[in-house]
Amino acid sequence: FLPAVILLYFVVPGRGKNVVLLLASLVFYAWGELRYTLLMLVMITQGYVFGRLIDSKRRWSKVFLATSVVISLGVLGYFKYAGFFLESFGAVTGLAVPVLKVTLPIGISFYTFQVISYVIDVYRKTVAAQRSYIDMAMYISMFPQLIAGPIVRYETVAEQISERHENVDQFAS
């Protein structure tokens, strides 16, 4: 997979490189967990939309930030803790509460915190909201770090997303 992605990356010119990285990341994620690929795209989309709203409607920026963070943490909390809370509630109350068997999506904590990091950076005005959905989605879903991280603040990589220059020495390094 990696050699094919590297080859495509270096063959495709300019702005198409981010499309290659995004599509490779989505294929990589779908290969591991196809059914949750849409969830990741929904999380990316809400981060993109709220980032743009925060950037353009400063008067409401706190509301938009809070909404994005609540959505992000709500989704994460559901997948991580819904079964635990229902089981605990049933044990404490003695009620026969059906326990959800929710499978934890691969990398959900990582991409959730990437989205939160992005909207916070936009809220703090350390970066402008990303205008390109493809670039935003590529930042969130980047397959080499999707599973194990680290979480990289958008502010740290924003310039590299829009413009980067590679050479053989950097690649070898």
Short mmCIF file of N, CA, C and O in Angstrom, two decimals, residues 16 24 27 30 33 49 59-61 63-64 81 103 105 109 113-114 118 129 137 140 144 150 166:
data_model
loop_
_atom_site.label_atom_id
_atom_site.label_comp_id
_atom_site.label_asym_id
_atom_site.label_seq_id
_atom_site.Cartn_x
_atom_site.Cartn_y
_atom_site.Cartn_z
N GLY A 16 -2.88 18.23 -6.53
CA GLY A 16 -3.41 16.87 -6.58
C GLY A 16 -2.79 15.96 -5.54
O GLY A 16 -3.35 14.91 -5.22
N ALA A 24 -5.94 8.03 -0.28
CA ALA A 24 -5.17 6.93 0.32
C ALA A 24 -5.56 6.74 1.78
O ALA A 24 -5.71 5.60 2.25
N VAL A 27 -9.01 5.09 1.91
CA VAL A 27 -8.90 3.67 1.55
C VAL A 27 -8.27 2.89 2.71
O VAL A 27 -8.75 1.81 3.08
N ALA A 30 -10.89 2.63 5.46
CA ALA A 30 -11.98 1.73 5.04
C ALA A 30 -11.51 0.28 5.01
O ALA A 30 -12.28 -0.63 5.31
N GLU A 33 -11.79 -0.66 8.58
CA GLU A 33 -13.11 -0.56 9.19
C GLU A 33 -14.06 0.23 8.28
O GLU A 33 -14.36 1.39 8.55
N VAL A 49 -17.12 22.67 8.82
CA VAL A 49 -18.23 23.64 8.83
C VAL A 49 -18.10 24.58 10.02
O VAL A 49 -18.19 25.81 9.87
N ARG A 59 -18.92 36.89 16.11
CA ARG A 59 -19.85 37.16 17.21
C ARG A 59 -20.37 35.87 17.84
O ARG A 59 -20.64 35.81 19.05
N TRP A 60 -20.53 34.84 17.04
CA TRP A 60 -21.06 33.57 17.50
C TRP A 60 -19.97 32.51 17.66
O TRP A 60 -20.27 31.33 17.85
N SER A 61 -18.73 32.91 17.60
CA SER A 61 -17.64 31.94 17.55
C SER A 61 -17.60 31.01 18.78
O SER A 61 -17.32 29.83 18.64
N VAL A 63 -20.14 29.99 20.57
CA VAL A 63 -21.24 29.03 20.41
C VAL A 63 -20.85 27.95 19.41
O VAL A 63 -21.06 26.75 19.64
N PHE A 64 -20.26 28.35 18.30
CA PHE A 64 -19.85 27.39 17.27
C PHE A 64 -18.74 26.48 17.80
O PHE A 64 -18.75 25.26 17.54
N TYR A 81 -18.10 4.88 25.92
CA TYR A 81 -18.67 4.67 27.25
C TYR A 81 -20.14 4.28 27.31
O TYR A 81 -20.64 3.99 28.40
N THR A 103 -18.94 -1.29 18.96
CA THR A 103 -17.55 -1.48 18.58
C THR A 103 -16.87 -0.12 18.49
O THR A 103 -17.41 0.79 17.87
N PRO A 105 -14.67 2.49 16.98
CA PRO A 105 -14.05 2.71 15.67
C PRO A 105 -12.55 2.93 15.80
O PRO A 105 -12.08 3.59 16.71
N SER A 109 -10.48 8.30 18.74
CA SER A 109 -9.93 9.30 19.69
C SER A 109 -8.99 10.24 18.95
O SER A 109 -9.04 11.46 19.14
N PHE A 113 -9.82 14.28 18.47
CA PHE A 113 -8.98 15.33 19.05
C PHE A 113 -8.29 16.17 17.98
O PHE A 113 -8.00 17.35 18.21
N GLN A 114 -8.07 15.62 16.79
CA GLN A 114 -7.56 16.43 15.69
C GLN A 114 -8.60 17.49 15.30
O GLN A 114 -8.25 18.65 15.07
N TYR A 118 -8.22 21.53 15.71
CA TYR A 118 -8.41 22.43 14.57
C TYR A 118 -9.37 23.57 14.91
O TYR A 118 -9.06 24.74 14.71
N ALA A 129 -9.47 29.59 9.06
CA ALA A 129 -10.17 28.35 8.74
C ALA A 129 -9.73 27.87 7.36
O ALA A 129 -9.52 28.66 6.45
N ALA A 137 -9.79 17.59 5.31
CA ALA A 137 -10.02 16.15 5.47
C ALA A 137 -8.69 15.39 5.46
O ALA A 137 -8.51 14.43 6.21
N ILE A 140 -7.02 15.72 8.90
CA ILE A 140 -7.65 14.89 9.94
C ILE A 140 -7.39 13.40 9.73
O ILE A 140 -7.14 12.67 10.67
N PRO A 144 -0.72 7.83 7.84
CA PRO A 144 0.45 7.40 8.62
C PRO A 144 0.32 7.65 10.12
O PRO A 144 1.00 7.00 10.91
N PRO A 150 1.19 10.99 16.40
CA PRO A 150 0.67 11.85 17.46
C PRO A 150 -0.37 12.83 16.93
O PRO A 150 -0.49 13.04 15.73
N GLU A 166 9.13 18.81 -1.72
CA GLU A 166 9.86 17.59 -1.39
C GLU A 166 11.06 17.45 -2.31
O GLU A 166 11.05 17.94 -3.42
#
